[in-house]
Amino acid sequence: MTNAVDALRAFNRFHSQWAGLLRPSYMDSGLGVTAARLLYEIGRAPTGGLLASDLCADLALDPGYVSRVLSRFEKSGWIARDRGRDARQRPIRLTPAGEAFLVRLDQRTRADTAARIAHLSPGNRAVLVAALAQVRALLDPAAD
Amino acid sequence: MTNAVDALRAFNRFHSQWAGLLRPSYMDSGLGVTAARLLYEIGRAPTGGLLASDLCADLALDPGYVSRVLSRFEKSGWIARDRGRDARQRPIRLTPAGEAFLVRLDQRTRADTAARIAHLSPGNRAVLVAALAQVRALLDPAAD
DNA sequence: CATTAATAGTTGATATAGTCAACCAACTGC
DNA sequence: GCAGTTGGTTGACTATATCAACTATTAATG
């Protein structure tokens, strides 16, 4: 296991397991992992201008699928869609209810993560943060 | 972002994206991510004694689903199932064809990973390996 | 300005992935 | 030999995702 490729692959296995990427429902939110990612992305976007096509491109998802998920979000009252200047597009914005839902979800996720590193001392946390930054810097030449 | 929880969550986002965990088909193998994990697990197991129930437990999967995937594997000629002493259980073993398939798949995955860190110098690789080990040691108190 | 081509998004049909409950056969303990 | 349990399979179903066809609108070209 001195080899970087093997080490990395082993780490990938470990991490995807650890992070619960395999679980079908994201944090028992009733959302699938993909739907949760969509909602997060909507929450992160500059208010007002986000289009369905942006989501498709950013997350590499099928337009039809995105359309349906967005309809569900709309029905749940988490997003609203207006018409823009270009009447084909339907800019997405998060409603207050959606915002609230997202905040709750985020809090739960954060609490979960916190619990999973609760056993680490402050010193060890610092080491962890440094190591994570190191990994990311090396793997992602174009870090944002 | 000085906070360990936030750093970790950001890393999780980055890594799951980087590792391509979202892609439906594992390395264009025709297998879904779950099926690929099953096959790997079968390949890793001590020859002969592996049971479907072990796979269910280890990977937290539904018995019914596992049963079907294993049937597909059998039909593809990748595994064979005998009867054990306990005639309820059907110990799984990899056939030569399955072994070969797995080797090819592994080579492709390895090549892919290698390409993605091709830009790293030997020194940087060593740093990466150390950082990965560090992360894992901290996150996984019960590392194997 | 009329026609054609492209774009944003939706919808229908279909495939794949995963879940849940019922079930059979074989084993265990009494 | 019977009650309860275990390993595995099957059937019915839901959720997730893909593909192609379609509508409405805008842009491009003559």
mmCIF file of C-alpha atoms (C1' of nucleotides) in Angstrom:
data_model
loop_
_atom_site.group_PDB
_atom_site.id
_atom_site.type_symbol
_atom_site.label_atom_id
_atom_site.label_comp_id
_atom_site.label_asym_id
_atom_site.label_seq_id
_atom_site.Cartn_x
_atom_site.Cartn_y
_atom_site.Cartn_z
ATOM 1 C CA MET A 1 0.000 0.000 0.000
ATOM 2 C CA THR A 2 2.979 2.300 -0.441
ATOM 3 C CA ASN A 3 1.597 3.107 -3.894
ATOM 4 C CA ALA A 4 -0.338 6.355 -4.208
ATOM 5 C CA VAL A 5 -2.942 4.935 -6.572
ATOM 6 C CA ASP A 6 -3.809 2.077 -4.256
ATOM 7 C CA ALA A 7 -3.816 4.326 -1.243
ATOM 8 C CA LEU A 8 -6.172 6.703 -2.958
ATOM 9 C CA ARG A 9 -8.524 3.978 -4.081
ATOM 10 C CA ALA A 10 -8.620 2.524 -0.605
ATOM 11 C CA PHE A 11 -9.359 5.948 0.756
ATOM 12 C CA ASN A 12 -12.154 6.460 -1.755
ATOM 13 C CA ARG A 13 -13.785 3.246 -0.636
ATOM 14 C CA PHE A 14 -13.448 4.201 2.983
ATOM 15 C CA HIS A 15 -14.680 7.734 2.553
ATOM 16 C CA SER A 16 -17.718 7.011 0.439
ATOM 17 C CA GLN A 17 -18.733 4.475 3.034
ATOM 18 C CA TRP A 18 -18.021 6.849 5.894
ATOM 19 C CA ALA A 19 -19.876 9.735 4.306
ATOM 20 C CA GLY A 20 -22.939 7.587 3.707
ATOM 21 C CA LEU A 21 -22.996 8.254 -0.009
ATOM 22 C CA LEU A 22 -24.536 4.864 -0.530
ATOM 23 C CA ARG A 23 -27.594 5.514 1.551
ATOM 24 C CA PRO A 24 -30.673 6.078 -0.566
ATOM 25 C CA SER A 25 -32.250 8.817 1.517
ATOM 26 C CA TYR A 26 -30.221 11.850 2.467
ATOM 27 C CA MET A 27 -30.350 12.299 6.240
ATOM 28 C CA ASP A 28 -33.865 10.878 6.461
ATOM 29 C CA SER A 29 -35.102 14.054 4.865
ATOM 30 C CA GLY A 30 -37.415 12.232 2.528
ATOM 31 C CA LEU A 31 -35.206 13.478 -0.278
ATOM 32 C CA GLY A 32 -33.015 11.273 -2.369
ATOM 33 C CA VAL A 33 -29.346 12.189 -2.519
ATOM 34 C CA THR A 34 -29.799 13.806 -5.922
ATOM 35 C CA ALA A 35 -32.804 15.832 -4.862
ATOM 36 C CA ALA A 36 -30.905 17.036 -1.814
ATOM 37 C CA ARG A 37 -27.993 18.103 -3.974
ATOM 38 C CA LEU A 38 -30.381 20.010 -6.196
ATOM 39 C CA LEU A 39 -31.919 21.812 -3.267
ATOM 40 C CA TYR A 40 -28.517 22.733 -1.865
ATOM 41 C CA GLU A 41 -27.450 24.030 -5.227
ATOM 42 C CA ILE A 42 -30.579 26.149 -5.416
ATOM 43 C CA GLY A 43 -29.858 27.474 -1.945
ATOM 44 C CA ARG A 44 -26.288 28.377 -2.823
ATOM 45 C CA ALA A 45 -27.141 30.169 -6.049
ATOM 46 C CA PRO A 46 -27.232 33.947 -6.394
ATOM 47 C CA THR A 47 -30.840 34.813 -5.639
ATOM 48 C CA GLY A 48 -33.063 35.043 -8.632
ATOM 49 C CA GLY A 49 -31.199 34.075 -11.720
ATOM 50 C CA LEU A 50 -30.907 30.300 -11.458
ATOM 51 C CA LEU A 51 -32.261 28.238 -14.344
ATOM 52 C CA ALA A 52 -33.078 24.567 -14.585
ATOM 53 C CA SER A 53 -30.540 24.259 -17.360
ATOM 54 C CA ASP A 54 -27.828 25.553 -14.994
ATOM 55 C CA LEU A 55 -28.656 22.780 -12.567
ATOM 56 C CA CYS A 56 -28.514 20.216 -15.333
ATOM 57 C CA ALA A 57 -25.118 21.438 -16.423
ATOM 58 C CA ASP A 58 -23.615 21.864 -12.948
ATOM 59 C CA LEU A 59 -24.759 18.522 -11.596
ATOM 60 C CA ALA A 60 -24.751 16.637 -14.887
ATOM 61 C CA LEU A 61 -28.386 15.621 -14.644
ATOM 62 C CA ASP A 62 -31.086 14.852 -17.168
ATOM 63 C CA PRO A 63 -33.341 17.839 -17.982
ATOM 64 C CA GLY A 64 -36.479 15.745 -17.755
ATOM 65 C CA TYR A 65 -35.561 14.438 -14.366
ATOM 66 C CA VAL A 66 -34.655 17.870 -13.062
ATOM 67 C CA SER A 67 -37.941 19.201 -14.342
ATOM 68 C CA ARG A 68 -39.877 16.631 -12.353
ATOM 69 C CA VAL A 69 -37.903 17.136 -9.177
ATOM 70 C CA LEU A 70 -38.388 20.886 -9.451
ATOM 71 C CA SER A 71 -42.119 20.341 -9.888
ATOM 72 C CA ARG A 72 -42.120 18.356 -6.678
ATOM 73 C CA PHE A 73 -40.196 21.099 -4.914
ATOM 74 C CA GLU A 74 -42.687 23.617 -6.191
ATOM 75 C CA LYS A 75 -45.606 21.512 -5.033
ATOM 76 C CA SER A 76 -43.948 21.241 -1.630
ATOM 77 C CA GLY A 77 -43.727 25.013 -1.551
ATOM 78 C CA TRP A 78 -39.933 25.148 -1.355
ATOM 79 C CA ILE A 79 -39.312 26.961 -4.586
ATOM 80 C CA ALA A 80 -41.191 29.283 -6.908
ATOM 81 C CA ARG A 81 -40.662 29.803 -10.588
ATOM 82 C CA ASP A 82 -41.379 33.024 -12.407
ATOM 83 C CA ARG A 83 -41.036 33.859 -16.045
ATOM 84 C CA GLY A 84 -37.991 35.838 -17.111
ATOM 85 C CA ARG A 85 -37.536 38.255 -19.963
ATOM 86 C CA ASP A 86 -36.997 35.248 -22.105
ATOM 87 C CA ALA A 87 -40.355 33.619 -21.650
ATOM 88 C CA ARG A 88 -38.937 30.175 -22.183
ATOM 89 C CA GLN A 89 -36.954 30.197 -19.020
ATOM 90 C CA ARG A 90 -38.374 29.900 -15.538
ATOM 91 C CA PRO A 91 -35.929 31.376 -13.021
ATOM 92 C CA ILE A 92 -35.956 29.517 -9.739
ATOM 93 C CA ARG A 93 -36.007 31.102 -6.343
ATOM 94 C CA LEU A 94 -36.197 29.588 -2.899
ATOM 95 C CA THR A 95 -39.316 30.454 -0.940
ATOM 96 C CA PRO A 96 -39.127 31.257 2.786
ATOM 97 C CA ALA A 97 -40.478 27.756 3.439
ATOM 98 C CA GLY A 98 -37.763 26.295 1.259
ATOM 99 C CA GLU A 99 -35.161 28.357 3.019
ATOM 100 C CA ALA A 100 -36.445 27.145 6.378
ATOM 101 C CA PHE A 101 -36.443 23.541 5.244
ATOM 102 C CA LEU A 102 -32.933 23.876 3.936
ATOM 103 C CA VAL A 103 -31.750 25.412 7.187
ATOM 104 C CA ARG A 104 -33.244 22.578 9.195
ATOM 105 C CA LEU A 105 -31.695 20.028 6.880
ATOM 106 C CA ASP A 106 -28.358 21.746 7.093
ATOM 107 C CA GLN A 107 -28.508 21.835 10.867
ATOM 108 C CA ARG A 108 -29.253 18.162 11.012
ATOM 109 C CA THR A 109 -26.405 17.320 8.686
ATOM 110 C CA ARG A 110 -24.074 19.502 10.657
ATOM 111 C CA ALA A 111 -25.108 17.905 13.926
ATOM 112 C CA ASP A 112 -24.581 14.488 12.435
ATOM 113 C CA THR A 113 -21.115 15.363 11.237
ATOM 114 C CA ALA A 114 -20.289 16.952 14.565
ATOM 115 C CA ALA A 115 -21.326 13.810 16.395
ATOM 116 C CA ARG A 116 -19.095 11.728 14.204
ATOM 117 C CA ILE A 117 -16.013 13.683 15.100
ATOM 118 C CA ALA A 118 -17.014 14.313 18.683
ATOM 119 C CA HIS A 119 -14.293 11.981 19.873
ATOM 120 C CA LEU A 120 -11.517 14.183 18.467
ATOM 121 C CA SER A 121 -9.582 16.548 20.681
ATOM 122 C CA PRO A 122 -9.126 20.138 19.534
ATOM 123 C CA GLY A 123 -5.576 19.296 18.573
ATOM 124 C CA ASN A 124 -6.668 16.350 16.490
ATOM 125 C CA ARG A 125 -9.314 18.472 14.804
ATOM 126 C CA ALA A 126 -6.669 20.900 13.720
ATOM 127 C CA VAL A 127 -4.641 18.033 12.319
ATOM 128 C CA LEU A 128 -7.697 16.747 10.500
ATOM 129 C CA VAL A 129 -8.486 20.113 8.959
ATOM 130 C CA ALA A 130 -4.919 20.486 7.792
ATOM 131 C CA ALA A 131 -4.841 17.003 6.294
ATOM 132 C CA LEU A 132 -8.144 17.554 4.483
ATOM 133 C CA ALA A 133 -6.856 20.790 3.018
ATOM 134 C CA GLN A 134 -3.706 19.011 1.946
ATOM 135 C CA VAL A 135 -5.616 16.264 0.196
ATOM 136 C CA ARG A 136 -7.853 18.674 -1.565
ATOM 137 C CA ALA A 137 -5.024 20.901 -2.678
ATOM 138 C CA LEU A 138 -3.224 17.960 -4.196
ATOM 139 C CA LEU A 139 -6.213 16.340 -5.857
ATOM 140 C CA ASP A 140 -7.862 19.459 -7.112
ATOM 141 C CA PRO A 141 -5.325 21.638 -8.921
ATOM 142 C CA ALA A 142 -8.086 24.133 -9.676
ATOM 143 C CA ALA A 143 -9.539 24.552 -6.218
ATOM 144 C CA ASP A 144 -12.032 27.292 -5.706
ATOM 145 C CA MET B 1 -13.910 27.622 7.502
ATOM 146 C CA THR B 2 -11.630 27.241 10.523
ATOM 147 C CA ASN B 3 -14.280 24.945 11.992
ATOM 148 C CA ALA B 4 -13.643 21.208 11.679
ATOM 149 C CA VAL B 5 -17.266 20.344 10.948
ATOM 150 C CA ASP B 6 -17.535 22.798 8.080
ATOM 151 C CA ALA B 7 -14.169 21.770 6.717
ATOM 152 C CA LEU B 8 -15.190 18.162 6.771
ATOM 153 C CA ARG B 9 -18.503 18.795 5.069
ATOM 154 C CA ALA B 10 -16.843 20.848 2.387
ATOM 155 C CA PHE B 11 -14.369 18.062 1.883
ATOM 156 C CA ASN B 12 -17.143 15.507 1.629
ATOM 157 C CA ARG B 13 -18.789 17.506 -1.109
ATOM 158 C CA PHE B 14 -15.539 17.884 -2.945
ATOM 159 C CA HIS B 15 -14.514 14.277 -2.633
ATOM 160 C CA SER B 16 -17.764 12.660 -3.627
ATOM 161 C CA GLN B 17 -17.767 14.843 -6.694
ATOM 162 C CA TRP B 18 -14.129 14.110 -7.430
ATOM 163 C CA ALA B 19 -14.518 10.374 -6.986
ATOM 164 C CA GLY B 20 -17.469 10.310 -9.346
ATOM 165 C CA LEU B 21 -19.722 8.581 -6.840
ATOM 166 C CA LEU B 22 -22.694 10.174 -8.489
ATOM 167 C CA ARG B 23 -22.236 8.472 -11.823
ATOM 168 C CA PRO B 24 -24.835 5.735 -12.349
ATOM 169 C CA SER B 25 -22.607 3.213 -14.069
ATOM 170 C CA TYR B 26 -19.359 2.235 -12.433
ATOM 171 C CA MET B 27 -16.535 2.849 -14.906
ATOM 172 C CA ASP B 28 -18.754 2.051 -17.888
ATOM 173 C CA SER B 29 -18.668 -1.566 -16.830
ATOM 174 C CA GLY B 30 -22.365 -2.066 -17.339
ATOM 175 C CA LEU B 31 -22.618 -2.577 -13.586
ATOM 176 C CA GLY B 32 -24.306 -0.195 -11.242
ATOM 177 C CA VAL B 33 -22.244 1.123 -8.365
ATOM 178 C CA THR B 34 -23.862 -1.323 -5.959
ATOM 179 C CA ALA B 35 -23.350 -4.317 -8.206
ATOM 180 C CA ALA B 36 -19.706 -3.370 -8.654
ATOM 181 C CA ARG B 37 -19.279 -3.145 -4.900
ATOM 182 C CA LEU B 38 -20.808 -6.585 -4.548
ATOM 183 C CA LEU B 39 -18.490 -8.063 -7.116
ATOM 184 C CA TYR B 40 -15.445 -6.506 -5.488
ATOM 185 C CA GLU B 41 -16.525 -7.824 -2.127
ATOM 186 C CA ILE B 42 -16.881 -11.282 -3.615
ATOM 187 C CA GLY B 43 -13.433 -10.989 -5.131
ATOM 188 C CA ARG B 44 -11.888 -9.915 -1.834
ATOM 189 C CA ALA B 45 -13.463 -12.684 0.209
ATOM 190 C CA PRO B 46 -11.589 -15.798 1.352
ATOM 191 C CA THR B 47 -12.243 -18.262 -1.434
ATOM 192 C CA GLY B 48 -15.201 -20.490 -0.887
ATOM 193 C CA GLY B 49 -16.970 -19.491 2.263
ATOM 194 C CA LEU B 50 -18.793 -16.320 1.326
ATOM 195 C CA LEU B 51 -22.546 -16.251 1.834
ATOM 196 C CA ALA B 52 -25.188 -13.913 0.494
ATOM 197 C CA SER B 53 -26.069 -12.997 4.041
ATOM 198 C CA ASP B 54 -22.501 -11.841 4.621
ATOM 199 C CA LEU B 55 -22.801 -9.490 1.689
ATOM 200 C CA CYS B 56 -26.086 -8.170 2.990
ATOM 201 C CA ALA B 57 -24.565 -7.493 6.371
ATOM 202 C CA ASP B 58 -21.277 -6.031 5.161
ATOM 203 C CA LEU B 59 -22.764 -3.706 2.587
ATOM 204 C CA ALA B 60 -26.092 -3.110 4.321
ATOM 205 C CA LEU B 61 -28.177 -4.299 1.411
ATOM 206 C CA ASP B 62 -31.574 -5.889 1.091
ATOM 207 C CA PRO B 63 -31.473 -9.706 0.873
ATOM 208 C CA GLY B 64 -33.940 -9.768 -1.969
ATOM 209 C CA TYR B 65 -31.950 -7.319 -3.988
ATOM 210 C CA VAL B 66 -28.701 -9.145 -3.357
ATOM 211 C CA SER B 67 -30.333 -12.389 -4.392
ATOM 212 C CA ARG B 68 -31.313 -10.934 -7.744
ATOM 213 C CA VAL B 69 -27.940 -9.363 -8.426
ATOM 214 C CA LEU B 70 -26.231 -12.641 -7.597
ATOM 215 C CA SER B 71 -28.547 -14.437 -9.995
ATOM 216 C CA ARG B 72 -27.487 -12.018 -12.699
ATOM 217 C CA PHE B 73 -23.837 -12.619 -11.859
ATOM 218 C CA GLU B 74 -24.428 -16.330 -12.067
ATOM 219 C CA LYS B 75 -26.176 -16.005 -15.407
ATOM 220 C CA SER B 76 -23.235 -13.931 -16.638
ATOM 221 C CA GLY B 77 -20.951 -16.737 -15.574
ATOM 222 C CA TRP B 78 -18.991 -14.655 -13.073
ATOM 223 C CA ILE B 79 -19.884 -16.596 -9.963
ATOM 224 C CA ALA B 80 -21.003 -20.099 -9.101
ATOM 225 C CA ARG B 81 -22.961 -21.208 -6.098
ATOM 226 C CA ASP B 82 -22.730 -24.631 -4.504
ATOM 227 C CA ARG B 83 -24.543 -26.055 -1.564
ATOM 228 C CA GLY B 84 -22.769 -26.133 1.753
ATOM 229 C CA ARG B 85 -23.074 -28.543 4.631
ATOM 230 C CA ASP B 86 -25.999 -26.484 5.727
ATOM 231 C CA ALA B 87 -28.112 -27.003 2.642
ATOM 232 C CA ARG B 88 -29.849 -23.670 3.052
ATOM 233 C CA GLN B 89 -26.736 -21.709 2.283
ATOM 234 C CA ARG B 90 -25.243 -21.338 -1.151
ATOM 235 C CA PRO B 91 -21.547 -20.434 -0.785
ATOM 236 C CA ILE B 92 -20.391 -18.086 -3.523
ATOM 237 C CA ARG B 93 -17.177 -18.454 -5.447
ATOM 238 C CA LEU B 94 -15.787 -16.443 -8.312
ATOM 239 C CA THR B 95 -15.403 -18.353 -11.570
ATOM 240 C CA PRO B 96 -12.317 -17.852 -13.766
ATOM 241 C CA ALA B 97 -14.461 -15.695 -16.043
ATOM 242 C CA GLY B 98 -15.548 -13.621 -13.061
ATOM 243 C CA GLU B 99 -11.978 -13.318 -11.916
ATOM 244 C CA ALA B 100 -10.942 -12.142 -15.365
ATOM 245 C CA PHE B 101 -13.744 -9.627 -15.539
ATOM 246 C CA LEU B 102 -12.858 -8.293 -12.140
ATOM 247 C CA VAL B 103 -9.203 -7.961 -13.088
ATOM 248 C CA ARG B 104 -10.086 -6.004 -16.205
ATOM 249 C CA LEU B 105 -12.409 -3.780 -14.239
ATOM 250 C CA ASP B 106 -9.775 -3.226 -11.604
ATOM 251 C CA GLN B 107 -7.171 -2.339 -14.183
ATOM 252 C CA ARG B 108 -9.443 0.188 -15.763
ATOM 253 C CA THR B 109 -10.259 1.789 -12.429
ATOM 254 C CA ARG B 110 -6.622 1.862 -11.472
ATOM 255 C CA ALA B 111 -5.646 3.456 -14.776
ATOM 256 C CA ASP B 112 -8.346 6.052 -14.312
ATOM 257 C CA THR B 113 -7.152 6.914 -10.831
ATOM 258 C CA ALA B 114 -3.538 6.978 -11.988
ATOM 259 C CA ALA B 115 -4.405 9.423 -14.741
ATOM 260 C CA ARG B 116 -6.074 11.705 -12.253
ATOM 261 C CA ILE B 117 -2.982 12.037 -10.119
ATOM 262 C CA ALA B 118 -0.543 11.937 -13.004
ATOM 263 C CA HIS B 119 0.303 15.558 -12.405
ATOM 264 C CA LEU B 120 1.736 14.902 -8.934
ATOM 265 C CA SER B 121 5.444 14.599 -8.349
ATOM 266 C CA PRO B 122 6.747 11.637 -6.351
ATOM 267 C CA GLY B 123 7.231 13.950 -3.391
ATOM 268 C CA ASN B 124 3.677 15.197 -3.598
ATOM 269 C CA ARG B 125 2.405 11.664 -3.859
ATOM 270 C CA ALA B 126 4.096 10.811 -0.625
ATOM 271 C CA VAL B 127 2.510 13.830 1.005
ATOM 272 C CA LEU B 128 -0.868 12.769 -0.360
ATOM 273 C CA VAL B 129 -0.548 9.234 0.956
ATOM 274 C CA ALA B 130 0.416 10.519 4.368
ATOM 275 C CA ALA B 131 -2.461 12.980 4.467
ATOM 276 C CA LEU B 132 -4.963 10.304 3.406
ATOM 277 C CA ALA B 133 -3.718 8.000 6.125
ATOM 278 C CA GLN B 134 -4.006 10.816 8.619
ATOM 279 C CA VAL B 135 -7.588 11.569 7.659
ATOM 280 C CA ARG B 136 -8.577 7.972 7.812
ATOM 281 C CA ALA B 137 -6.918 7.384 11.144
ATOM 282 C CA LEU B 138 -8.767 10.321 12.643
ATOM 283 C CA LEU B 139 -12.163 9.606 11.146
ATOM 284 C CA ASP B 140 -12.143 5.876 11.579
ATOM 285 C CA PRO B 141 -11.184 4.987 15.137
ATOM 286 C CA ALA B 142 -11.601 1.311 14.307
ATOM 287 C CA ALA B 143 -9.522 1.101 11.157
ATOM 288 C CA ASP B 144 -8.721 -2.309 9.805
ATOM 289 C "C1'" DC C 1 -41.239 39.738 -42.569
ATOM 290 C "C1'" DA C 2 -41.489 34.723 -43.384
ATOM 291 C "C1'" DT C 3 -39.147 30.672 -42.623
ATOM 292 C "C1'" DT C 4 -35.982 27.911 -40.385
ATOM 293 C "C1'" DA C 5 -33.130 26.624 -36.684
ATOM 294 C "C1'" DA C 6 -32.047 26.616 -31.954
ATOM 295 C "C1'" DT C 7 -33.196 26.783 -26.836
ATOM 296 C "C1'" DA C 8 -35.826 26.073 -22.162
ATOM 297 C "C1'" DG C 9 -38.543 23.307 -20.316
ATOM 298 C "C1'" DT C 10 -42.225 19.663 -20.019
ATOM 299 C "C1'" DT C 11 -44.321 15.184 -20.701
ATOM 300 C "C1'" DG C 12 -44.856 10.111 -21.794
ATOM 301 C "C1'" DA C 13 -42.909 5.738 -22.115
ATOM 302 C "C1'" DT C 14 -39.607 2.957 -20.380
ATOM 303 C "C1'" DA C 15 -35.626 1.070 -17.854
ATOM 304 C "C1'" DT C 16 -32.998 0.418 -13.694
ATOM 305 C "C1'" DA C 17 -32.407 0.311 -8.705
ATOM 306 C "C1'" DG C 18 -34.067 -0.706 -4.405
ATOM 307 C "C1'" DT C 19 -37.737 -1.984 -0.753
ATOM 308 C "C1'" DC C 20 -41.044 -4.805 1.616
ATOM 309 C "C1'" DA C 21 -43.585 -8.725 2.757
ATOM 310 C "C1'" DA C 22 -44.695 -13.442 1.909
ATOM 311 C "C1'" DC C 23 -42.801 -17.606 1.300
ATOM 312 C "C1'" DC C 24 -40.112 -22.363 1.032
ATOM 313 C "C1'" DA C 25 -36.736 -25.354 2.597
ATOM 314 C "C1'" DA C 26 -33.522 -26.621 5.944
ATOM 315 C "C1'" DC C 27 -31.752 -26.486 10.459
ATOM 316 C "C1'" DT C 28 -31.959 -26.002 15.909
ATOM 317 C "C1'" DG C 29 -33.559 -26.801 20.476
ATOM 318 C "C1'" DC C 30 -36.540 -28.886 23.201
ATOM 319 C "C1'" DG D 1 -41.861 -34.425 16.094
ATOM 320 C "C1'" DC D 2 -43.039 -29.751 16.686
ATOM 321 C "C1'" DA D 3 -42.099 -24.503 17.351
ATOM 322 C "C1'" DG D 4 -39.193 -21.298 16.176
ATOM 323 C "C1'" DT D 5 -35.326 -19.576 13.418
ATOM 324 C "C1'" DT D 6 -32.345 -18.872 9.479
ATOM 325 C "C1'" DG D 7 -30.675 -18.534 4.377
ATOM 326 C "C1'" DG D 8 -32.374 -17.510 0.462
ATOM 327 C "C1'" DT D 9 -35.888 -16.676 -3.251
ATOM 328 C "C1'" DT D 10 -39.890 -14.623 -5.380
ATOM 329 C "C1'" DG D 11 -43.715 -11.255 -6.369
ATOM 330 C "C1'" DA D 12 -45.551 -6.832 -6.052
ATOM 331 C "C1'" DC D 13 -44.400 -2.411 -5.591
ATOM 332 C "C1'" DT D 14 -41.996 2.367 -5.211
ATOM 333 C "C1'" DA D 15 -38.344 5.390 -6.358
ATOM 334 C "C1'" DT D 16 -34.866 6.885 -9.344
ATOM 335 C "C1'" DA D 17 -33.269 7.909 -13.755
ATOM 336 C "C1'" DT D 18 -33.051 7.890 -19.006
ATOM 337 C "C1'" DC D 19 -34.547 8.780 -23.674
ATOM 338 C "C1'" DA D 20 -37.260 10.646 -27.160
ATOM 339 C "C1'" DA D 21 -41.021 13.386 -28.565
ATOM 340 C "C1'" DC D 22 -43.251 17.632 -28.049
ATOM 341 C "C1'" DT D 23 -44.677 22.849 -26.966
ATOM 342 C "C1'" DA D 24 -43.581 27.470 -26.662
ATOM 343 C "C1'" DT D 25 -40.485 30.967 -27.372
ATOM 344 C "C1'" DT D 26 -36.510 33.257 -29.231
ATOM 345 C "C1'" DA D 27 -32.710 33.955 -32.679
ATOM 346 C "C1'" DA D 28 -30.853 33.792 -37.322
ATOM 347 C "C1'" DT D 29 -31.147 34.080 -42.233
ATOM 348 C "C1'" DG D 30 -32.686 35.186 -46.537
#
